Coordinates of C-alpha atoms and ligand atoms in Angstrom, one line a residue:
X1 CA 75.0 97.9 66.6
X2 CA 72.1 97.3 68.9
X3 CA 72.4 100.0 71.6
X4 CA 72.0 97.7 74.6
X5 CA 75.0 95.7 73.7
X6 CA 78.4 96.7 75.3
X7 CA 81.2 96.5 72.7
X8 CA 84.3 94.7 74.0
X9 CA 87.6 94.2 72.2
X10 CA 88.8 90.5 72.2
X11 CA 92.3 89.2 71.5
X12 CA 92.5 85.4 71.1
X13 CA 96.2 85.3 71.8
X14 CA 98.7 82.4 71.3
X15 CA 99.1 78.8 72.4
X16 CA 96.0 77.7 74.3
X17 CA 94.7 81.3 74.0
X18 CA 92.2 80.7 71.1
X19 CA 90.7 77.6 72.7
X20 CA 90.2 79.0 76.1
X21 CA 88.9 82.3 74.7
X22 CA 86.4 80.4 72.5
X23 CA 85.3 78.4 75.5
X24 CA 85.0 81.5 77.8
X25 CA 83.0 83.5 75.2
X26 CA 80.7 80.6 74.6
X27 CA 79.8 80.4 78.3
X28 CA 79.6 84.2 78.6
X29 CA 77.2 84.5 75.6
X30 CA 75.1 81.5 76.7
X31 CA 74.6 83.1 80.0
X32 CA 73.0 86.1 78.3
X33 CA 75.8 88.7 78.5
X34 CA 74.8 91.8 76.8
X35 CA 78.0 92.3 74.8
X36 CA 79.2 92.6 71.3
X37 CA 82.8 91.5 70.6
X38 CA 85.3 92.8 68.1
X39 CA 88.5 90.9 67.4
X40 CA 92.1 92.3 67.3
X41 CA 95.3 90.5 66.7
X42 CA 98.1 90.6 69.4
X43 CA 101.1 88.5 70.4
X44 CA 103.6 86.3 68.7
X45 CA 102.6 86.9 65.1
X46 CA 102.6 90.6 65.5
X47 CA 106.0 90.5 67.3
X48 CA 107.5 88.3 64.6
X49 CA 106.2 90.7 61.9
X50 CA 108.3 93.4 63.6
X51 CA 105.8 95.0 65.9
X52 CA 108.1 95.3 69.0
X53 CA 105.1 95.9 71.4
X54 CA 103.1 92.9 70.1
X55 CA 100.1 95.0 69.1
X56 CA 99.2 96.7 65.8
X57 CA 98.4 100.4 65.7
X58 CA 94.9 99.5 64.3
X59 CA 94.2 97.5 67.5
X60 CA 94.5 100.6 69.6
X61 CA 91.7 102.2 67.6
X62 CA 89.3 99.4 68.7
X63 CA 90.6 99.5 72.3
X64 CA 90.2 103.2 72.6
X65 CA 86.7 103.0 71.3
X66 CA 85.4 100.0 73.3
X67 CA 87.6 100.7 76.4
X68 CA 87.1 97.1 77.4
X69 CA 89.8 94.5 76.6
X70 CA 89.3 90.8 77.1
X71 CA 92.7 89.3 76.4
X72 CA 93.9 85.7 76.1
X73 CA 97.5 84.9 77.0
X74 CA 100.2 85.4 74.4
X75 CA 103.6 84.0 73.7
X76 CA 106.4 86.4 74.0
X77 CA 109.1 85.3 71.5
X78 CA 112.5 84.4 72.9
X79 CA 115.3 86.9 72.5
X80 CA 115.7 90.5 73.3
X81 CA 114.0 93.6 71.8
X82 CA 110.4 92.6 72.5
X83 CA 108.5 94.9 74.8
X84 CA 106.0 93.4 77.3
X85 CA 102.5 93.9 75.9
X86 CA 101.0 94.0 79.3
X87 CA 103.3 96.8 80.4
X88 CA 102.6 98.7 77.2
X89 CA 98.9 98.3 77.5
X90 CA 98.9 99.2 81.2
X91 CA 101.0 102.4 80.6
X92 CA 99.2 103.5 77.4
X93 CA 95.7 103.1 78.8
X94 CA 96.6 104.3 82.3
X95 CA 95.4 101.1 84.0
X96 CA 96.1 102.1 87.6
X97 CA 94.6 99.1 89.4
X98 CA 95.4 95.5 89.3
X99 CA 92.8 93.2 90.8
X100 CA 93.4 89.5 91.5
X101 CA 91.0 87.3 93.4
X102 CA 92.8 84.3 95.0
X103 CA 90.3 81.7 96.1
X104 CA 90.7 78.1 97.2
X105 CA 88.2 75.5 96.2
X106 CA 88.7 72.9 98.9
X107 CA 88.2 69.9 98.8
X108 CA 88.0 69.9 95.0
X109 CA 91.3 71.6 94.4
X110 CA 94.3 70.8 96.7
X111 CA 95.3 73.7 99.0
X112 CA 96.7 74.1 102.5
X113 CA 94.2 76.9 103.1
X114 CA 90.7 75.6 102.6
X115 CA 89.0 78.9 103.7
X116 CA 91.0 81.3 101.5
X117 CA 89.1 84.0 99.6
X118 CA 91.3 87.0 99.2
X119 CA 91.3 89.8 96.6
X120 CA 94.6 91.6 96.1
X121 CA 94.1 95.2 94.8
X122 CA 97.6 96.4 93.6
X123 CA 98.5 99.9 92.6
X124 CA 99.8 99.6 89.1
X125 CA 101.5 102.8 88.0
X126 CA 103.8 104.2 90.6
X127 CA 106.1 103.2 93.5
X128 CA 109.4 101.7 92.4
X129 CA 107.9 100.8 89.1
X130 CA 108.0 104.4 87.6
X131 CA 111.3 103.2 86.0
X132 CA 113.3 106.2 87.2
X133 CA 116.7 104.6 87.9
X134 CA 120.2 106.1 87.9
X135 CA 123.7 105.0 88.4
X136 CA 125.2 107.8 90.4
X137 CA 128.6 106.7 91.4
X138 CA 130.9 103.7 90.9
X139 CA 129.3 102.0 93.8
X140 CA 125.8 103.2 94.1
X141 CA 122.6 102.8 92.0
X142 CA 119.3 104.4 92.7
X143 CA 115.6 103.6 92.0
X144 CA 113.2 106.4 92.7
X145 CA 110.1 105.4 94.7
X146 CA 107.2 107.7 93.8
X147 CA 103.9 107.6 95.7
X148 CA 101.4 110.4 94.8
X149 CA 98.3 111.5 96.5
X150 CA 96.1 111.1 93.4
X151 CA 97.6 107.7 92.7
X152 CA 97.0 106.5 96.3
X153 CA 93.4 108.0 96.4
X154 CA 92.5 106.3 93.1
X155 CA 93.6 102.8 94.1
X156 CA 92.3 103.0 97.7
X157 CA 88.9 104.2 96.5
X158 CA 88.9 101.5 93.8
X159 CA 89.5 98.9 96.5
X160 CA 86.6 100.1 98.6
X161 CA 84.3 100.3 95.6
X162 CA 85.3 96.8 94.6
X163 CA 84.6 95.6 98.1
X164 CA 81.2 97.2 97.9
X165 CA 80.2 95.7 94.5
X166 CA 81.4 92.3 95.5
X167 CA 79.7 92.1 98.9
X168 CA 83.0 92.0 100.8
X169 CA 83.3 92.8 104.5
X170 CA 86.8 94.0 105.3
X171 CA 89.5 96.0 103.5
X172 CA 93.1 95.8 104.7
X173 CA 96.0 98.0 103.7
X174 CA 99.7 96.8 103.7
X175 CA 102.5 99.3 103.8
X176 CA 106.0 99.7 105.3
X177 CA 105.3 103.1 106.8
X178 CA 107.3 102.5 109.9
X179 CA 110.4 102.8 107.6
X180 CA 109.1 104.8 104.6
X181 CA 107.3 107.4 106.6
X182 CA 106.7 109.8 103.7
X183 CA 105.9 107.5 100.7
X184 CA 104.2 104.6 102.4
X185 CA 103.1 107.0 105.1
X186 CA 101.0 108.9 102.5
X187 CA 99.4 105.6 101.2
X188 CA 98.4 104.6 104.8
X189 CA 97.1 108.1 105.5
X190 CA 95.0 108.1 102.4
X191 CA 93.7 104.6 103.3
X192 CA 92.5 106.0 106.7
X193 CA 91.0 109.1 105.0
X194 CA 89.1 107.3 102.3
X195 CA 88.2 104.4 104.5
X196 CA 86.2 106.9 106.7
X197 CA 83.9 107.4 103.7
X198 CA 83.1 103.6 103.8
X199 CA 81.8 103.0 107.3
X200 CA 80.2 99.7 106.4
X201 CA 83.6 97.9 106.1
X202 CA 85.9 96.6 108.8
X203 CA 89.3 98.3 108.1
X204 CA 92.8 97.5 109.2
X205 CA 96.4 98.3 108.4
X206 CA 99.4 95.8 108.6
X207 CA 103.1 96.5 108.2
X208 CA 103.8 94.5 105.0
X209 CA 106.4 92.1 106.5
X210 CA 104.2 90.7 109.2
X211 CA 101.1 91.2 107.1
X212 CA 102.7 89.0 104.3
X213 CA 103.6 86.4 106.9
X214 CA 100.1 86.4 108.2
X215 CA 98.7 86.2 104.6
X216 CA 100.9 83.2 103.9
X217 CA 100.0 81.5 107.2
X218 CA 96.3 82.4 107.7
X219 CA 94.9 83.9 104.5
X220 CA 91.4 83.3 105.7
X221 CA 91.9 86.2 108.0
X222 CA 91.9 88.6 105.0
X223 CA 89.3 89.7 102.5
X224 CA 90.3 92.6 100.2
X225 CA 93.9 93.9 100.6
X226 CA 95.1 97.1 98.9
X227 CA 98.8 97.7 98.5
X228 CA 101.4 99.9 96.7
X229 CA 102.8 98.4 93.5
X230 CA 105.9 96.4 94.7
X231 CA 104.2 94.6 97.6
X232 CA 101.1 94.0 95.5
X233 CA 103.2 92.5 92.7
X234 CA 104.9 90.0 95.0
X235 CA 102.0 89.2 97.3
X236 CA 99.5 88.7 94.5
X237 CA 101.7 85.8 93.2
X238 CA 102.1 84.4 96.7
X239 CA 98.3 84.6 97.3
X240 CA 97.5 82.9 94.0
X241 CA 100.0 80.2 94.6
X242 CA 98.9 79.3 98.2
X243 CA 95.2 79.3 97.1
X244 CA 96.3 76.4 94.9
X245 CA 94.5 77.9 92.0
X246 CA 97.2 79.7 89.8
X247 CA 95.6 78.0 86.8
X248 CA 92.2 79.2 87.7
X249 CA 92.8 82.8 88.7
X250 CA 91.8 85.8 86.5
X251 CA 92.8 89.4 86.9
X252 CA 91.7 92.8 85.9
X253 CA 93.7 95.9 85.1
X254 CA 91.5 99.0 85.5
X255 CA 92.0 102.6 84.4
X256 CA 89.9 105.7 84.3
X257 CA 89.1 105.3 80.6
X258 CA 89.7 101.6 79.9
X259 CA 90.2 98.1 81.5
X260 CA 91.8 94.8 80.6
X261 CA 90.8 91.4 81.8
X262 CA 92.8 88.2 81.5
X263 CA 93.9 84.9 83.1
X264 CA 97.0 85.1 85.2
X265 CA 98.7 82.1 83.5
X266 CA 100.5 82.1 80.2
X267 CA 99.9 80.6 76.7
X268 CA 101.1 77.1 77.7
X269 CA 102.3 76.4 74.1
X270 CA 102.9 72.7 74.8
X271 CA 99.1 72.2 75.5
X272 CA 97.9 74.2 72.5
X273 CA 95.5 72.8 69.9
X274 CA 94.7 69.6 71.8
X275 CA 91.4 70.6 73.5
X276 CA 93.1 70.1 76.9
X277 CA 93.5 73.5 78.5
X278 CA 91.4 74.7 81.4
X279 CA 89.5 77.9 80.4
X280 CA 88.7 78.8 84.1
X281 CA 91.4 81.4 84.5
X282 CA 90.3 83.4 81.5
X283 CA 86.6 82.9 82.5
X284 CA 87.4 84.4 85.9
X285 CA 88.9 87.4 84.1
X286 CA 85.6 87.5 82.2
X287 CA 83.6 87.5 85.4
X288 CA 85.6 90.6 86.6
X289 CA 84.8 92.1 83.2
X290 CA 81.1 91.5 83.5
X291 CA 81.0 93.2 86.9
X292 CA 83.0 96.1 85.4
X293 CA 80.6 96.7 82.5
X294 CA 77.6 96.6 84.9
X295 CA 76.4 93.0 84.3
X296 CA 76.9 91.5 87.8
X297 CA 73.7 89.4 87.3
X298 CA 75.5 87.5 84.4
X299 CA 78.7 87.2 86.4
X300 CA 76.9 85.7 89.3
X301 CA 75.0 83.2 87.1
X302 CA 78.2 82.0 85.4
X303 CA 80.2 82.0 88.7
X304 CA 77.7 79.7 90.4
X305 CA 77.4 77.4 87.4
X306 CA 81.2 77.2 87.3
X307 CA 81.4 76.4 91.1
X308 CA 78.8 73.7 90.6
X309 CA 80.8 72.2 87.7
X310 CA 83.9 72.0 89.9
X311 CA 81.9 70.6 92.7
X312 CA 80.4 67.9 90.4
X313 CA 83.9 66.7 89.7
X314 CA 83.9 67.7 86.0
X315 CA 87.6 68.7 85.7
X316 CA 90.2 69.4 83.0
X317 CA 93.5 67.5 83.1
X318 CA 95.3 70.1 85.2
X319 CA 93.0 69.8 88.2
X320 CA 91.8 66.2 87.7
X321 CA 92.6 64.0 90.7
X322 CA 91.8 60.3 90.9
X323 CA 89.2 59.9 93.6
X324 CA 88.2 63.5 94.0
X325 CA 87.3 64.1 90.3
X326 CA 84.5 62.3 88.5
X327 CA 85.0 63.1 84.8
X328 CA 88.1 64.2 82.9
X329 CA 87.0 66.6 80.2
X330 CA 88.6 68.8 77.5
X331 CA 88.3 72.5 77.1
X332 CA 85.1 72.4 75.0
X333 CA 83.4 69.8 77.2
X334 CA 84.2 71.8 80.3
X335 CA 82.6 74.9 78.8
X336 CA 79.5 72.8 77.9
X337 CA 79.3 71.5 81.4
X338 CA 79.3 75.0 82.8
X339 CA 76.6 76.1 80.3
X340 CA 74.5 73.1 81.3
X341 CA 74.6 74.3 84.9
X342 CA 73.7 77.9 84.3
X343 CA 71.0 78.6 86.9
X344 CA 72.4 76.1 89.4
X345 CA 74.2 76.9 92.6
X346 CA 77.0 75.0 94.4
X347 CA 76.0 72.9 97.4
X348 CA 79.2 73.0 99.4
X349 CA 81.4 75.7 97.9
X350 CA 80.6 79.3 98.9
X351 CA 78.0 80.7 96.6
X352 CA 79.1 83.7 94.5
X353 CA 77.2 86.9 95.2
X354 CA 77.6 90.3 93.5
X355 CA 75.9 93.5 94.5
X356 CA 73.4 94.5 91.8
X357 CA 73.5 98.2 92.9
X358 CA 74.5 100.5 90.1
X359 CA 78.1 101.4 90.1
X360 CA 78.7 104.4 92.3
X361 CA 82.1 105.7 91.3
X362 CA 85.0 104.4 89.4
X363 CA 87.4 105.8 92.0
X364 CA 89.3 107.9 89.5
X365 CA 87.9 111.3 90.0
X366 CA 90.6 113.1 91.9
X367 CA 89.9 116.4 93.6
X368 CA 93.1 118.3 94.2
X369 CA 93.8 119.5 97.7
X370 CA 94.5 123.2 98.4
X371 CA 98.2 123.9 97.9
X372 CA 100.3 124.0 101.0
X373 CA 102.5 126.9 102.0
X374 CA 105.8 125.6 100.8
X375 CA 109.0 127.1 102.1
X376 CA 112.5 126.3 101.0
X377 CA 114.8 125.8 104.0
X378 CA 117.8 124.0 102.7
X379 CA 119.4 121.6 100.3
X380 CA 120.8 118.1 100.4
X381 CA 123.7 117.8 98.0
X382 CA 124.8 114.3 96.9
X383 CA 128.4 113.6 96.0
X384 CA 130.7 110.9 94.7
X385 CA 133.7 111.1 96.9
X386 CA 136.1 108.2 96.9
X387 CA 138.1 108.7 100.1
X388 CA 136.4 107.0 103.0
X389 CA 137.1 109.5 105.6
X390 CA 134.0 111.3 106.8
X391 CA 135.8 113.7 109.1
X392 CA 138.0 115.0 106.2
X393 CA 135.1 115.3 103.9
X394 CA 133.0 117.2 106.5
X395 CA 135.8 119.6 107.2
X396 CA 136.4 120.2 103.5
X397 CA 132.7 121.0 102.9
X398 CA 132.6 123.4 105.9
X399 CA 135.2 125.5 104.2
X400 CA 132.6 126.1 101.4
X401 CA 130.0 127.5 103.9
X402 CA 129.0 131.1 103.1
X403 CA 126.4 133.4 101.7
X404 CA 124.0 132.5 104.6
X405 CA 124.3 128.7 104.1
X406 CA 126.1 126.3 106.4
X407 CA 126.7 122.5 106.5
X408 CA 124.5 120.8 109.0
X409 CA 125.5 117.1 108.6
X410 CA 127.0 114.5 106.2
X411 CA 125.6 111.1 105.8
X412 CA 126.4 107.9 103.9
X413 CA 123.6 105.6 102.8
X414 CA 121.3 107.5 105.2
X415 CA 123.5 107.2 108.3
X416 CA 125.0 110.4 109.8
X417 CA 128.8 110.2 109.7
X418 CA 129.7 113.9 110.4
X419 CA 129.9 115.6 112.8
X420 CA 130.3 113.0 115.5
X421 CA 129.9 109.9 113.4
X422 CA 131.1 106.5 114.4
X423 CA 134.2 105.3 112.8
X424 CA 132.7 101.8 112.6
X425 CA 130.1 103.0 110.0
X426 CA 131.0 101.6 106.6
X427 CA 131.1 104.3 103.9
X428 CA 130.5 103.9 100.2
X429 CA 131.6 106.5 97.6
X430 CA 128.0 108.1 97.8
X431 CA 127.6 111.0 100.2
X432 CA 124.9 113.3 101.2
X433 CA 125.6 116.7 102.7
X434 CA 122.8 118.9 104.2
X435 CA 123.1 122.7 103.9
X436 CA 120.7 125.0 105.7
X437 CA 120.3 128.6 106.6
X438 CA 122.8 130.1 109.2
X439 CA 119.7 131.1 111.1
X440 CA 118.2 127.8 112.3
X441 CA 115.0 127.1 110.3
X442 CA 115.4 130.3 108.3
X443 CA 114.4 130.6 104.6
X444 CA 116.8 129.8 101.8
X445 CA 116.7 131.0 98.2
X446 CA 117.3 129.1 95.0
X447 CA 120.0 131.7 94.4
X448 CA 121.9 130.7 97.5
X449 CA 121.8 127.1 96.4
X450 CA 123.1 128.0 92.9
X451 CA 125.9 130.0 94.7
X452 CA 126.7 126.9 96.8
X453 CA 126.9 124.6 93.7
X454 CA 129.2 127.2 92.1
X455 CA 131.6 127.0 95.1
X456 CA 131.4 123.2 95.1
X457 CA 132.2 123.1 91.4
X458 CA 135.2 125.5 91.9
X459 CA 136.5 123.3 94.7
X460 CA 136.5 120.3 92.3
X461 CA 133.8 118.3 94.1
X462 CA 131.7 115.9 92.1
X463 CA 128.1 116.6 93.1
X464 CA 125.7 114.1 91.5
X465 CA 122.3 115.5 92.4
X466 CA 120.5 117.8 94.8
X467 CA 117.3 117.5 96.7
X468 CA 115.8 120.7 98.0
X469 CA 114.5 120.7 101.6
X470 CA 111.1 122.2 102.1
X471 CA 108.5 122.7 104.8
X472 CA 104.8 122.3 103.9
X473 CA 102.6 124.4 106.2
X474 CA 105.4 124.3 108.7
X475 CA 105.9 120.5 108.5
X476 CA 109.2 119.2 107.4
X477 CA 109.1 117.6 103.9
X478 CA 112.1 115.4 104.4
X479 CA 113.4 112.7 106.7
X480 CA 116.6 113.3 108.8
X481 CA 119.5 110.8 108.5
X482 CA 119.7 108.0 111.1
X483 CA 121.6 109.5 114.0
X484 CA 120.6 113.1 113.4
Ligands
LIG1 P1 102.3 79.1 81.5 O1 101.4 79.8 82.5 O2 101.9 79.3 80.0 O3 102.4 77.6 81.8 C1 102.9 77.1 83.1 C2 102.3 75.7 83.3 O4 101.0 75.7 83.6 C3 102.5 74.7 82.1 O5 102.8 73.4 82.6 C4 101.2 74.8 81.4 O6 100.9 73.6 80.7 C5 100.2 74.9 82.6 N1 99.0 75.7 82.2 C6 99.0 77.1 82.1 N2 97.7 77.5 81.8 C7 97.0 76.3 81.8 C8 95.6 76.1 81.5 N3 94.8 77.1 81.2 N4 95.2 74.8 81.5 C9 96.0 73.8 81.7 N5 97.3 74.0 82.0 C10 97.8 75.2 82.0 O7 103.7 79.7 81.7 P2 105.1 79.6 80.8 O8 105.2 78.2 80.3 O9 106.2 80.1 81.7 O10 104.9 80.6 79.6 C11 104.5 80.3 78.3 C12 104.3 81.5 77.5 O11 103.3 82.3 78.1 C13 105.6 82.4 77.4 O12 105.8 82.8 76.1 C14 105.3 83.6 78.3 O13 105.9 84.7 77.9 C15 103.8 83.7 78.2 N6 103.0 84.3 79.3 C16 102.0 85.2 78.9 C17 101.2 85.8 79.8 C18 100.1 86.7 79.4 O14 99.9 86.8 78.2 N7 99.5 87.4 80.3 C19 101.5 85.5 81.2 C20 102.5 84.6 81.6 C21 103.3 84.0 80.6

């Protein structure tokens, strides 16, 4: 292997995958990319051979060695029992960042938002997607939302580094920290802290609801947007859709040790094998890959040739429009048209420009903060209790006070219902009771909590979980119920 070539692992996928991968690699190689490809098999055939994850163990060997995965879309067979290859790859390789540029190409591709050029950077590993869900009572189910400082720092730093490498001007953060003060609050705080290390960018934070409305209405007001997992999942689809270019968008999944690049569309089986498919989505994934492996010069060359091809009206069937387009071409001819324009720049569409500065930091080196002084000051005990009378429940729990612990309040779905609740508050069978030290704010021991649980058990109460209540350097590490 020549030492200046970067090895990348390529999967040709299913349906239109092999055709659009051949076309994309042709363009990338003709543009002088310094890469060496090695092929692996993924997708339908592997699933049907009995590999429930759609990928062979031998393929991991290549991926772990090259650490760069260029992936064509695959077909997930119908029926249960097949695991999502994307989720498996993301989890196995620790791909914490999902990056999706959503760009409109007005007037060549129809869109209501001609000036849109937004990149969504989505956290990919935590939030409500940690998959920790429980049914706790007959009536209540729970999904745990986890936001960590290392996870937030990595994604926010990645967003700023991306902005720097792609000559962007502004980075926006979306959270719902007016409601989720701890989880989303941490993400917002980290955005402010890390943002301070990048003075060259304009920075702003939006509450996700109004931010999403603004994004859908005036996307040209945004540049790079970084978000926790759930909001990013939803809004990256909204953004791609309103840009009018779902079929043209690529995406990157980035981790500390590896990265995966693909189109956002699927394998379009009905179009397979007819030299019809548009290779642009996968090619855009390839551009993100070239920047990632330190070849922004090649990415820029291809990107501008691609823009010129679109501008010249050379279009595949999916974007062909009588009047606006000039020539309807197949997959191979489209690739040739891009190759023929290498070195040219668009006249009307915004020219692509990438920073040629060497990569400064991948954004994944986490330096732990000094540990806080953590003090146990109480416990929330959760119960299933099927009578809907808060007063009776509170009184019953008070009888179990003792050993220095006392009941402070009872809540139902986060609303205080005892003492002094409103009888109008609807109660489910899922209750939370807070117990704290008899001396206000005083310390509590694990032993006192174990004693309390013993008393609750003896009283025949069905406790379903506990959450310890701590202070961290004197600051409360929990949120009080509404009405407390
Ligand atoms: P799809 O994205 O494959 O197709 C949706 C529509 O867009 C179809 O009309 C299709 O013809 C068209 N289309 C998509 N890509 C195109 C292209 N490059 N050029 C021209 N037209 C294109 O979505 P689907 O039909 O819902 O799914 C088909 C298969 O793809 C399913 O098995 C699904 O599981 C899989 N899928 C895979 C991925 C992936 O591998 N990342 C993503 C989404 C769907």
